[in-house]
Amino acid sequence: MLDRRIKLRHLEAVTAIARQGSLKGACAELHLTQPALSKTLKELEQTLGAALMTRDRGGVRLTPEGEVFLEFAGQSLAALRRGVSGVAELREGGAEVLRVGALPSVAVRLMPRVVTRFRALSPTTRLVLRDGTHGALTRELQSGTLDLVLGRMGAPETMAGISFTQLYQEGVVCVARVDHPLAAHPGLAPQDLLDWPILYPPEGAAIRPLVDRWCVAQGLGPFPDRIDCVSGAFGRRFLRASDALWFISEGVVAPEIEDRALTALPLDLDLTAGPVGLMTRPETAASRSRQLFERALRHEAQSLPRS
């Protein structure tokens, strides 16, 4: 029988601490003081009769009991959020709401076509679209704020509790303005990039380890003039007004390459290819709207050029 001493605040505390990896981060997320959060965690551990977390210099780590409790606490919170949303949706007219997150490469390249097809299949569904970084979107998926996320597969530690279905492979390109001196450079070599400003994927970006791996394979040391950035809006504007080069997912700049606003340098970047796909919570049953959205997604993904 469920112990009635376990409250919603206990579930929120455990999931926030696990998500942030520290009490400090969880306090900021929940708008609580550290003593208040520590007290909530201690109450829960006393009720369960087990330690859920240990703390060291590396942050907070879940015990085996904590891993088990977190899985079901997350499911419970997600179900509760869906219930609250369902009530609100009924009050607003009963239309289903589908919340979709997309990484920039998918948002630019694929989403407009998917949304057009989906709206023809399910015109009454209210679609809520979010774009953002891989970490931010997967955390929202894990918490139940989003129903699905589209983008590259992330590092294993970011994919806990997430099911990934591959749709296609996508590589990274190094782009520049079309009249950049390297655009017509005969026999361009990776070492030639060292003489130019570089926009490089920051820590946490899904493509960062792929580009790091490519640079190591080419014997490239750190770029002396580097800006860490994956902002599409900044990158497009900055490249047109500078001599900078930009490592970015092909999908983010596919329209600019097609329109000859930017050009992909002739480098062998096959090593950066990685899977792009659909991320969901496996324990959540797919609604009718989600099933139709996935159908539209697969149809449009099949028409993309293969990297």
PDB file of C-alpha atoms in Angstrom:
ATOM      1  CA  MET A   1       0.000   0.000   0.000  1.00  0.00           C
ATOM      2  CA  LEU A   2       1.284   3.479  -0.873  1.00  0.00           C
ATOM      3  CA  ASP A   3       2.588   5.402   2.135  1.00  0.00           C
ATOM      4  CA  ARG A   4       0.479   8.549   2.379  1.00  0.00           C
ATOM      5  CA  ARG A   5       3.452  10.466   3.751  1.00  0.00           C
ATOM      6  CA  ILE A   6       4.925  10.579   0.241  1.00  0.00           C
ATOM      7  CA  LYS A   7       3.884  13.899  -1.299  1.00  0.00           C
ATOM      8  CA  LEU A   8       4.204  15.579  -4.680  1.00  0.00           C
ATOM      9  CA  ARG A   9       7.054  17.758  -3.387  1.00  0.00           C
ATOM     10  CA  HIS A  10       9.066  14.610  -2.628  1.00  0.00           C
ATOM     11  CA  LEU A  11       8.738  13.387  -6.223  1.00  0.00           C
ATOM     12  CA  GLU A  12       9.617  16.817  -7.604  1.00  0.00           C
ATOM     13  CA  ALA A  13      12.676  17.028  -5.349  1.00  0.00           C
ATOM     14  CA  VAL A  14      14.126  13.676  -6.411  1.00  0.00           C
ATOM     15  CA  THR A  15      13.558  14.228 -10.132  1.00  0.00           C
ATOM     16  CA  ALA A  16      14.969  17.771 -10.039  1.00  0.00           C
ATOM     17  CA  ILE A  17      18.121  16.704  -8.156  1.00  0.00           C
ATOM     18  CA  ALA A  18      18.707  13.819 -10.573  1.00  0.00           C
ATOM     19  CA  ARG A  19      18.086  16.065 -13.586  1.00  0.00           C
ATOM     20  CA  GLN A  20      20.422  18.835 -12.399  1.00  0.00           C
ATOM     21  CA  GLY A  21      23.057  16.602 -10.841  1.00  0.00           C
ATOM     22  CA  SER A  22      23.371  18.824  -7.773  1.00  0.00           C
ATOM     23  CA  LEU A  23      21.327  20.263  -4.922  1.00  0.00           C
ATOM     24  CA  LYS A  24      22.257  23.778  -6.001  1.00  0.00           C
ATOM     25  CA  GLY A  25      20.871  23.272  -9.493  1.00  0.00           C
ATOM     26  CA  ALA A  26      17.708  21.638  -8.158  1.00  0.00           C
ATOM     27  CA  CYS A  27      17.190  24.527  -5.728  1.00  0.00           C
ATOM     28  CA  ALA A  28      17.318  26.991  -8.615  1.00  0.00           C
ATOM     29  CA  GLU A  29      14.865  24.900 -10.645  1.00  0.00           C
ATOM     30  CA  LEU A  30      12.381  24.486  -7.780  1.00  0.00           C
ATOM     31  CA  HIS A  31      12.916  27.948  -6.263  1.00  0.00           C
ATOM     32  CA  LEU A  32      13.797  26.459  -2.869  1.00  0.00           C
ATOM     33  CA  THR A  33      16.573  27.069  -0.373  1.00  0.00           C
ATOM     34  CA  GLN A  34      19.128  24.291   0.072  1.00  0.00           C
ATOM     35  CA  PRO A  35      18.068  23.544   3.685  1.00  0.00           C
ATOM     36  CA  ALA A  36      14.433  23.185   2.545  1.00  0.00           C
ATOM     37  CA  LEU A  37      15.387  20.821  -0.293  1.00  0.00           C
ATOM     38  CA  SER A  38      17.687  18.765   1.941  1.00  0.00           C
ATOM     39  CA  LYS A  39      14.874  18.437   4.490  1.00  0.00           C
ATOM     40  CA  THR A  40      12.455  17.238   1.791  1.00  0.00           C
ATOM     41  CA  LEU A  41      14.930  14.615   0.574  1.00  0.00           C
ATOM     42  CA  LYS A  42      15.620  13.445   4.137  1.00  0.00           C
ATOM     43  CA  GLU A  43      11.876  13.100   4.834  1.00  0.00           C
ATOM     44  CA  LEU A  44      11.462  10.909   1.757  1.00  0.00           C
ATOM     45  CA  GLU A  45      14.453   8.712   2.596  1.00  0.00           C
ATOM     46  CA  GLN A  46      13.168   8.224   6.148  1.00  0.00           C
ATOM     47  CA  THR A  47       9.733   7.273   4.821  1.00  0.00           C
ATOM     48  CA  LEU A  48      11.214   4.748   2.383  1.00  0.00           C
ATOM     49  CA  GLY A  49      13.811   3.502   4.829  1.00  0.00           C
ATOM     50  CA  ALA A  50      16.575   3.788   2.219  1.00  0.00           C
ATOM     51  CA  ALA A  51      19.167   6.305   1.060  1.00  0.00           C
ATOM     52  CA  LEU A  52      18.348   7.497  -2.443  1.00  0.00           C
ATOM     53  CA  MET A  53      21.421   9.599  -3.137  1.00  0.00           C
ATOM     54  CA  THR A  54      25.032  10.037  -2.129  1.00  0.00           C
ATOM     55  CA  ARG A  55      26.998  13.275  -2.415  1.00  0.00           C
ATOM     56  CA  ASP A  56      30.655  13.816  -3.267  1.00  0.00           C
ATOM     57  CA  ARG A  57      32.803  16.389  -5.034  1.00  0.00           C
ATOM     58  CA  GLY A  58      31.469  15.182  -8.376  1.00  0.00           C
ATOM     59  CA  GLY A  59      27.910  16.057  -7.362  1.00  0.00           C
ATOM     60  CA  VAL A  60      24.952  13.888  -6.418  1.00  0.00           C
ATOM     61  CA  ARG A  61      24.768  10.215  -7.373  1.00  0.00           C
ATOM     62  CA  LEU A  62      21.773   7.913  -7.163  1.00  0.00           C
ATOM     63  CA  THR A  63      21.961   4.728  -5.125  1.00  0.00           C
ATOM     64  CA  PRO A  64      20.391   1.572  -6.635  1.00  0.00           C
ATOM     65  CA  GLU A  65      17.277   2.325  -4.564  1.00  0.00           C
ATOM     66  CA  GLY A  66      17.342   5.868  -5.905  1.00  0.00           C
ATOM     67  CA  GLU A  67      17.516   4.646  -9.505  1.00  0.00           C
ATOM     68  CA  VAL A  68      14.416   2.505  -8.994  1.00  0.00           C
ATOM     69  CA  PHE A  69      12.482   5.259  -7.231  1.00  0.00           C
ATOM     70  CA  LEU A  70      13.466   7.897  -9.817  1.00  0.00           C
ATOM     71  CA  GLU A  71      12.138   5.825 -12.718  1.00  0.00           C
ATOM     72  CA  PHE A  72       8.663   5.544 -11.222  1.00  0.00           C
ATOM     73  CA  ALA A  73       8.660   9.051  -9.744  1.00  0.00           C
ATOM     74  CA  GLY A  74       9.324  10.421 -13.228  1.00  0.00           C
ATOM     75  CA  GLN A  75       6.517   8.343 -14.714  1.00  0.00           C
ATOM     76  CA  SER A  76       4.132   9.510 -11.990  1.00  0.00           C
ATOM     77  CA  LEU A  77       4.931  13.178 -12.517  1.00  0.00           C
ATOM     78  CA  ALA A  78       4.619  12.834 -16.286  1.00  0.00           C
ATOM     79  CA  ALA A  79       1.222  11.158 -15.917  1.00  0.00           C
ATOM     80  CA  LEU A  80       0.057  13.862 -13.519  1.00  0.00           C
ATOM     81  CA  ARG A  81       1.148  16.625 -15.882  1.00  0.00           C
ATOM     82  CA  ARG A  82      -0.700  14.951 -18.733  1.00  0.00           C
ATOM     83  CA  GLY A  83      -3.816  14.738 -16.562  1.00  0.00           C
ATOM     84  CA  VAL A  84      -3.658  18.433 -15.700  1.00  0.00           C
ATOM     85  CA  SER A  85      -3.060  19.292 -19.365  1.00  0.00           C
ATOM     86  CA  GLY A  86      -5.978  17.094 -20.379  1.00  0.00           C
ATOM     87  CA  VAL A  87      -8.346  18.984 -18.104  1.00  0.00           C
ATOM     88  CA  ALA A  88      -7.116  22.307 -19.509  1.00  0.00           C
ATOM     89  CA  GLU A  89      -7.525  21.032 -23.057  1.00  0.00           C
ATOM     90  CA  LEU A  90     -11.111  19.990 -22.383  1.00  0.00           C
ATOM     91  CA  ARG A  91     -11.864  23.441 -20.987  1.00  0.00           C
ATOM     92  CA  GLU A  92     -10.383  24.972 -24.147  1.00  0.00           C
ATOM     93  CA  GLY A  93     -12.614  22.956 -26.438  1.00  0.00           C
ATOM     94  CA  GLY A  94     -11.467  19.374 -26.228  1.00  0.00           C
ATOM     95  CA  ALA A  95      -8.796  19.463 -28.949  1.00  0.00           C
ATOM     96  CA  GLU A  96      -5.788  17.209 -28.457  1.00  0.00           C
ATOM     97  CA  VAL A  97      -2.504  18.997 -27.851  1.00  0.00           C
ATOM     98  CA  LEU A  98       0.784  17.600 -29.127  1.00  0.00           C
ATOM     99  CA  ARG A  99       4.021  19.110 -27.795  1.00  0.00           C
ATOM    100  CA  VAL A 100       7.031  18.557 -30.044  1.00  0.00           C
ATOM    101  CA  GLY A 101      10.644  19.599 -29.526  1.00  0.00           C
ATOM    102  CA  ALA A 102      13.115  19.779 -32.411  1.00  0.00           C
ATOM    103  CA  LEU A 103      16.836  20.434 -32.570  1.00  0.00           C
ATOM    104  CA  PRO A 104      17.774  23.238 -34.992  1.00  0.00           C
ATOM    105  CA  SER A 105      18.878  20.948 -37.838  1.00  0.00           C
ATOM    106  CA  VAL A 106      15.462  19.251 -37.834  1.00  0.00           C
ATOM    107  CA  ALA A 107      13.524  22.460 -37.156  1.00  0.00           C
ATOM    108  CA  VAL A 108      14.993  24.111 -40.258  1.00  0.00           C
ATOM    109  CA  ARG A 109      15.234  21.217 -42.681  1.00  0.00           C
ATOM    110  CA  LEU A 110      12.373  18.853 -41.947  1.00  0.00           C
ATOM    111  CA  MET A 111       9.788  20.333 -39.591  1.00  0.00           C
ATOM    112  CA  PRO A 112       8.007  22.722 -42.006  1.00  0.00           C
ATOM    113  CA  ARG A 113       7.207  19.819 -44.338  1.00  0.00           C
ATOM    114  CA  VAL A 114       6.234  17.488 -41.492  1.00  0.00           C
ATOM    115  CA  VAL A 115       3.913  20.070 -39.939  1.00  0.00           C
ATOM    116  CA  THR A 116       2.233  20.750 -43.282  1.00  0.00           C
ATOM    117  CA  ARG A 117       1.540  17.048 -43.788  1.00  0.00           C
ATOM    118  CA  PHE A 118       0.471  16.534 -40.166  1.00  0.00           C
ATOM    119  CA  ARG A 119      -2.033  19.382 -40.263  1.00  0.00           C
ATOM    120  CA  ALA A 120      -3.653  17.763 -43.287  1.00  0.00           C
ATOM    121  CA  LEU A 121      -3.912  14.468 -41.358  1.00  0.00           C
ATOM    122  CA  SER A 122      -5.061  15.980 -38.054  1.00  0.00           C
ATOM    123  CA  PRO A 123      -6.409  19.522 -38.531  1.00  0.00           C
ATOM    124  CA  THR A 124      -8.020  19.702 -35.074  1.00  0.00           C
ATOM    125  CA  THR A 125      -4.854  18.956 -33.077  1.00  0.00           C
ATOM    126  CA  ARG A 126      -3.233  21.970 -31.438  1.00  0.00           C
ATOM    127  CA  LEU A 127       0.478  21.687 -32.134  1.00  0.00           C
ATOM    128  CA  VAL A 128       3.007  23.252 -29.751  1.00  0.00           C
ATOM    129  CA  LEU A 129       6.535  23.435 -31.190  1.00  0.00           C
ATOM    130  CA  ARG A 130       9.762  24.036 -29.270  1.00  0.00           C
ATOM    131  CA  ASP A 131      13.339  24.247 -30.460  1.00  0.00           C
ATOM    132  CA  GLY A 132      16.440  24.307 -28.317  1.00  0.00           C
ATOM    133  CA  THR A 133      19.575  22.459 -27.311  1.00  0.00           C
ATOM    134  CA  HIS A 134      19.712  18.702 -27.015  1.00  0.00           C
ATOM    135  CA  GLY A 135      20.071  18.820 -23.235  1.00  0.00           C
ATOM    136  CA  ALA A 136      17.171  21.213 -22.688  1.00  0.00           C
ATOM    137  CA  LEU A 137      14.772  19.310 -24.948  1.00  0.00           C
ATOM    138  CA  THR A 138      15.591  15.854 -23.606  1.00  0.00           C
ATOM    139  CA  ARG A 139      15.114  17.100 -20.028  1.00  0.00           C
ATOM    140  CA  GLU A 140      11.665  18.402 -20.994  1.00  0.00           C
ATOM    141  CA  LEU A 141      10.874  15.065 -22.625  1.00  0.00           C
ATOM    142  CA  GLN A 142      11.987  13.166 -19.525  1.00  0.00           C
ATOM    143  CA  SER A 143       9.847  15.397 -17.295  1.00  0.00           C
ATOM    144  CA  GLY A 144       6.749  14.998 -19.478  1.00  0.00           C
ATOM    145  CA  THR A 145       6.646  18.609 -20.678  1.00  0.00           C
ATOM    146  CA  LEU A 146       7.187  17.434 -24.267  1.00  0.00           C
ATOM    147  CA  ASP A 147       5.560  14.433 -25.961  1.00  0.00           C
ATOM    148  CA  LEU A 148       8.411  13.765 -28.376  1.00  0.00           C
ATOM    149  CA  VAL A 149      11.701  15.262 -29.529  1.00  0.00           C
ATOM    150  CA  LEU A 150      13.367  15.139 -32.942  1.00  0.00           C
ATOM    151  CA  GLY A 151      17.121  15.367 -33.311  1.00  0.00           C
ATOM    152  CA  ARG A 152      20.487  13.682 -33.053  1.00  0.00           C
ATOM    153  CA  MET A 153      21.113  10.911 -30.582  1.00  0.00           C
ATOM    154  CA  GLY A 154      22.958  12.343 -27.601  1.00  0.00           C
ATOM    155  CA  ALA A 155      25.571  10.958 -25.251  1.00  0.00           C
ATOM    156  CA  PRO A 156      24.398   7.934 -23.224  1.00  0.00           C
ATOM    157  CA  GLU A 157      24.076   9.924 -19.989  1.00  0.00           C
ATOM    158  CA  THR A 158      21.573  12.300 -21.643  1.00  0.00           C
ATOM    159  CA  MET A 159      19.387   9.500 -23.025  1.00  0.00           C
ATOM    160  CA  ALA A 160      18.318   7.821 -19.772  1.00  0.00           C
ATOM    161  CA  GLY A 161      14.664   6.775 -19.943  1.00  0.00           C
ATOM    162  CA  ILE A 162      14.381   7.791 -23.613  1.00  0.00           C
ATOM    163  CA  SER A 163      13.605   5.574 -26.593  1.00  0.00           C
ATOM    164  CA  PHE A 164      15.356   6.530 -29.861  1.00  0.00           C
ATOM    165  CA  THR A 165      14.154   5.527 -33.348  1.00  0.00           C
ATOM    166  CA  GLN A 166      16.539   6.439 -36.161  1.00  0.00           C
ATOM    167  CA  LEU A 167      15.104   8.238 -39.196  1.00  0.00           C
ATOM    168  CA  TYR A 168      18.219   9.139 -41.185  1.00  0.00           C
ATOM    169  CA  GLN A 169      21.932   9.923 -40.946  1.00  0.00           C
ATOM    170  CA  GLU A 170      23.208  13.474 -41.021  1.00  0.00           C
ATOM    171  CA  GLY A 171      26.734  14.828 -41.152  1.00  0.00           C
ATOM    172  CA  VAL A 172      28.453  18.020 -40.072  1.00  0.00           C
ATOM    173  CA  VAL A 173      29.652  20.512 -42.675  1.00  0.00           C
ATOM    174  CA  CYS A 174      32.202  23.294 -42.487  1.00  0.00           C
ATOM    175  CA  VAL A 175      30.634  26.286 -44.213  1.00  0.00           C
ATOM    176  CA  ALA A 176      31.756  29.749 -45.245  1.00  0.00           C
ATOM    177  CA  ARG A 177      30.427  32.620 -47.290  1.00  0.00           C
ATOM    178  CA  VAL A 178      30.441  31.802 -51.011  1.00  0.00           C
ATOM    179  CA  ASP A 179      33.277  34.246 -51.824  1.00  0.00           C
ATOM    180  CA  HIS A 180      35.514  33.093 -48.962  1.00  0.00           C
ATOM    181  CA  PRO A 181      39.164  32.554 -50.081  1.00  0.00           C
ATOM    182  CA  LEU A 182      38.998  28.875 -49.053  1.00  0.00           C
ATOM    183  CA  ALA A 183      35.891  28.239 -51.162  1.00  0.00           C
ATOM    184  CA  ALA A 184      38.048  28.038 -54.303  1.00  0.00           C
ATOM    185  CA  HIS A 185      41.186  26.763 -52.578  1.00  0.00           C
ATOM    186  CA  PRO A 186      42.751  23.963 -54.681  1.00  0.00           C
ATOM    187  CA  GLY A 187      43.593  20.874 -52.657  1.00  0.00           C
ATOM    188  CA  LEU A 188      42.088  22.193 -49.431  1.00  0.00           C
ATOM    189  CA  ALA A 189      43.492  20.385 -46.370  1.00  0.00           C
ATOM    190  CA  PRO A 190      42.152  20.352 -42.798  1.00  0.00           C
ATOM    191  CA  GLN A 191      45.283  22.197 -41.590  1.00  0.00           C
ATOM    192  CA  ASP A 192      44.280  25.160 -43.789  1.00  0.00           C
ATOM    193  CA  LEU A 193      41.416  25.869 -41.382  1.00  0.00           C
ATOM    194  CA  LEU A 194      43.809  26.850 -38.592  1.00  0.00           C
ATOM    195  CA  ASP A 195      44.430  30.272 -40.175  1.00  0.00           C
ATOM    196  CA  TRP A 196      40.802  31.387 -39.953  1.00  0.00           C
ATOM    197  CA  PRO A 197      38.242  32.244 -37.245  1.00  0.00           C
ATOM    198  CA  ILE A 198      36.139  29.190 -36.384  1.00  0.00           C
ATOM    199  CA  LEU A 199      32.604  28.813 -35.010  1.00  0.00           C
ATOM    200  CA  TYR A 200      32.818  25.553 -33.072  1.00  0.00           C
ATOM    201  CA  PRO A 201      30.083  23.509 -31.336  1.00  0.00           C
ATOM    202  CA  PRO A 202      30.130  24.179 -27.568  1.00  0.00           C
ATOM    203  CA  GLU A 203      30.213  21.625 -24.775  1.00  0.00           C
ATOM    204  CA  GLY A 204      26.832  19.897 -24.547  1.00  0.00           C
ATOM    205  CA  ALA A 205      26.029  20.260 -28.253  1.00  0.00           C
ATOM    206  CA  ALA A 206      25.105  16.916 -29.819  1.00  0.00           C
ATOM    207  CA  ILE A 207      27.689  17.374 -32.590  1.00  0.00           C
ATOM    208  CA  ARG A 208      30.567  18.426 -30.297  1.00  0.00           C
ATOM    209  CA  PRO A 209      32.053  14.921 -29.760  1.00  0.00           C
ATOM    210  CA  LEU A 210      31.749  14.191 -33.488  1.00  0.00           C
ATOM    211  CA  VAL A 211      33.663  17.312 -34.490  1.00  0.00           C
ATOM    212  CA  ASP A 212      36.212  16.723 -31.714  1.00  0.00           C
ATOM    213  CA  ARG A 213      36.763  13.202 -33.067  1.00  0.00           C
ATOM    214  CA  TRP A 214      37.226  14.490 -36.621  1.00  0.00           C
ATOM    215  CA  CYS A 215      39.768  17.088 -35.494  1.00  0.00           C
ATOM    216  CA  VAL A 216      41.762  14.465 -33.592  1.00  0.00           C
ATOM    217  CA  ALA A 217      41.726  12.180 -36.638  1.00  0.00           C
ATOM    218  CA  GLN A 218      43.083  15.037 -38.782  1.00  0.00           C
ATOM    219  CA  GLY A 219      45.814  15.900 -36.279  1.00  0.00           C
ATOM    220  CA  LEU A 220      44.323  19.319 -35.630  1.00  0.00           C
ATOM    221  CA  GLY A 221      45.103  20.967 -32.324  1.00  0.00           C
ATOM    222  CA  PRO A 222      42.865  23.617 -30.745  1.00  0.00           C
ATOM    223  CA  PHE A 223      41.877  26.371 -33.169  1.00  0.00           C
ATOM    224  CA  PRO A 224      43.666  29.580 -32.125  1.00  0.00           C
ATOM    225  CA  ASP A 225      40.732  31.840 -33.045  1.00  0.00           C
ATOM    226  CA  ARG A 226      37.560  30.047 -31.956  1.00  0.00           C
ATOM    227  CA  ILE A 227      34.057  31.004 -30.851  1.00  0.00           C
ATOM    228  CA  ASP A 228      31.925  28.235 -29.303  1.00  0.00           C
ATOM    229  CA  CYS A 229      28.470  28.616 -30.822  1.00  0.00           C
ATOM    230  CA  VAL A 230      25.678  26.660 -32.547  1.00  0.00           C
ATOM    231  CA  SER A 231      23.227  29.563 -32.862  1.00  0.00           C
ATOM    232  CA  GLY A 232      21.809  29.465 -36.362  1.00  0.00           C
ATOM    233  CA  ALA A 233      20.766  33.110 -36.320  1.00  0.00           C
ATOM    234  CA  PHE A 234      24.209  34.298 -35.194  1.00  0.00           C
ATOM    235  CA  GLY A 235      26.160  31.950 -37.451  1.00  0.00           C
ATOM    236  CA  ARG A 236      24.353  32.930 -40.636  1.00  0.00           C
ATOM    237  CA  ARG A 237      24.808  36.658 -40.003  1.00  0.00           C
ATOM    238  CA  PHE A 238      28.373  36.391 -38.755  1.00  0.00           C
ATOM    239  CA  LEU A 239      29.631  34.356 -41.709  1.00  0.00           C
ATOM    240  CA  ARG A 240      28.260  36.822 -44.234  1.00  0.00           C
ATOM    241  CA  ALA A 241      30.159  39.686 -42.562  1.00  0.00           C
ATOM    242  CA  SER A 242      33.429  37.922 -41.717  1.00  0.00           C
ATOM    243  CA  ASP A 243      36.047  35.399 -42.805  1.00  0.00           C
ATOM    244  CA  ALA A 244      34.846  32.863 -40.222  1.00  0.00           C
ATOM    245  CA  LEU A 245      34.228  29.179 -40.898  1.00  0.00           C
ATOM    246  CA  TRP A 246      31.446  27.256 -39.158  1.00  0.00           C
ATOM    247  CA  PHE A 247      31.173  23.600 -38.114  1.00  0.00           C
ATOM    248  CA  ILE A 248      27.436  22.923 -38.000  1.00  0.00           C
ATOM    249  CA  SER A 249      24.917  20.153 -38.714  1.00  0.00           C
ATOM    250  CA  GLU A 250      24.138  20.021 -42.407  1.00  0.00           C
ATOM    251  CA  GLY A 251      20.421  20.390 -41.792  1.00  0.00           C
ATOM    252  CA  VAL A 252      20.823  23.777 -40.099  1.00  0.00           C
ATOM    253  CA  VAL A 253      22.323  25.377 -43.208  1.00  0.00           C
ATOM    254  CA  ALA A 254      20.849  23.186 -45.966  1.00  0.00           C
ATOM    255  CA  PRO A 255      18.590  26.038 -47.271  1.00  0.00           C
ATOM    256  CA  GLU A 256      21.528  28.506 -47.368  1.00  0.00           C
ATOM    257  CA  ILE A 257      23.730  26.005 -49.212  1.00  0.00           C
ATOM    258  CA  GLU A 258      20.937  25.318 -51.699  1.00  0.00           C
ATOM    259  CA  ASP A 259      20.378  29.068 -52.241  1.00  0.00           C
ATOM    260  CA  ARG A 260      24.141  29.700 -52.567  1.00  0.00           C
ATOM    261  CA  ALA A 261      24.168  32.038 -49.586  1.00  0.00           C
ATOM    262  CA  LEU A 262      26.772  29.778 -47.945  1.00  0.00           C
ATOM    263  CA  THR A 263      29.041  27.081 -49.288  1.00  0.00           C
ATOM    264  CA  ALA A 264      30.253  23.820 -47.749  1.00  0.00           C
ATOM    265  CA  LEU A 265      34.031  23.522 -47.962  1.00  0.00           C
ATOM    266  CA  PRO A 266      35.286  20.403 -49.803  1.00  0.00           C
ATOM    267  CA  LEU A 267      36.431  18.460 -46.759  1.00  0.00           C
ATOM    268  CA  ASP A 268      35.876  14.785 -45.996  1.00  0.00           C
ATOM    269  CA  LEU A 269      33.683  14.997 -42.888  1.00  0.00           C
ATOM    270  CA  ASP A 270      32.120  11.523 -43.158  1.00  0.00           C
ATOM    271  CA  LEU A 271      33.414  10.755 -39.670  1.00  0.00           C
ATOM    272  CA  THR A 272      30.900  13.254 -38.246  1.00  0.00           C
ATOM    273  CA  ALA A 273      27.808  11.479 -39.599  1.00  0.00           C
ATOM    274  CA  GLY A 274      25.381  10.489 -36.868  1.00  0.00           C
ATOM    275  CA  PRO A 275      21.803   9.263 -36.471  1.00  0.00           C
ATOM    276  CA  VAL A 276      18.887  11.692 -36.368  1.00  0.00           C
ATOM    277  CA  GLY A 277      15.647  10.307 -35.062  1.00  0.00           C
ATOM    278  CA  LEU A 278      12.560  10.345 -32.905  1.00  0.00           C
ATOM    279  CA  MET A 279      12.882  10.424 -29.110  1.00  0.00           C
ATOM    280  CA  THR A 280       9.990   9.402 -26.866  1.00  0.00           C
ATOM    281  CA  ARG A 281       9.343   8.089 -23.365  1.00  0.00           C
ATOM    282  CA  PRO A 282       8.851   4.331 -23.818  1.00  0.00           C
ATOM    283  CA  GLU A 283       6.398   4.032 -20.934  1.00  0.00           C
ATOM    284  CA  THR A 284       3.960   6.542 -22.469  1.00  0.00           C
ATOM    285  CA  ALA A 285       1.205   5.310 -24.778  1.00  0.00           C
ATOM    286  CA  ALA A 286       1.098   7.190 -28.090  1.00  0.00           C
ATOM    287  CA  SER A 287      -1.990   9.354 -28.567  1.00  0.00           C
ATOM    288  CA  ARG A 288      -3.809   9.441 -31.891  1.00  0.00           C
ATOM    289  CA  SER A 289      -2.179  12.813 -32.664  1.00  0.00           C
ATOM    290  CA  ARG A 290       1.282  11.469 -31.904  1.00  0.00           C
ATOM    291  CA  GLN A 291       0.729   8.451 -34.143  1.00  0.00           C
ATOM    292  CA  LEU A 292      -0.318  10.698 -37.025  1.00  0.00           C
ATOM    293  CA  PHE A 293       2.623  13.029 -36.435  1.00  0.00           C
ATOM    294  CA  GLU A 294       5.032  10.098 -36.511  1.00  0.00           C
ATOM    295  CA  ARG A 295       3.462   8.919 -39.762  1.00  0.00           C
ATOM    296  CA  ALA A 296       3.991  12.365 -41.319  1.00  0.00           C
ATOM    297  CA  LEU A 297       7.552  12.455 -39.951  1.00  0.00           C
ATOM    298  CA  ARG A 298       8.552   9.119 -41.444  1.00  0.00           C
ATOM    299  CA  HIS A 299       7.037  10.002 -44.811  1.00  0.00           C
ATOM    300  CA  GLU A 300       8.962  13.276 -45.076  1.00  0.00           C
ATOM    301  CA  ALA A 301      12.211  11.813 -43.680  1.00  0.00           C
ATOM    302  CA  GLN A 302      12.231   9.212 -46.484  1.00  0.00           C
ATOM    303  CA  SER A 303      12.391  12.006 -49.081  1.00  0.00           C
ATOM    304  CA  LEU A 304      15.541  13.626 -47.654  1.00  0.00           C
ATOM    305  CA  PRO A 305      18.839  13.224 -49.512  1.00  0.00           C
ATOM    306  CA  ARG A 306      20.926  10.612 -47.757  1.00  0.00           C
ATOM    307  CA  SER A 307      24.267  11.744 -46.303  1.00  0.00           C
TER     308      SER A 307
END
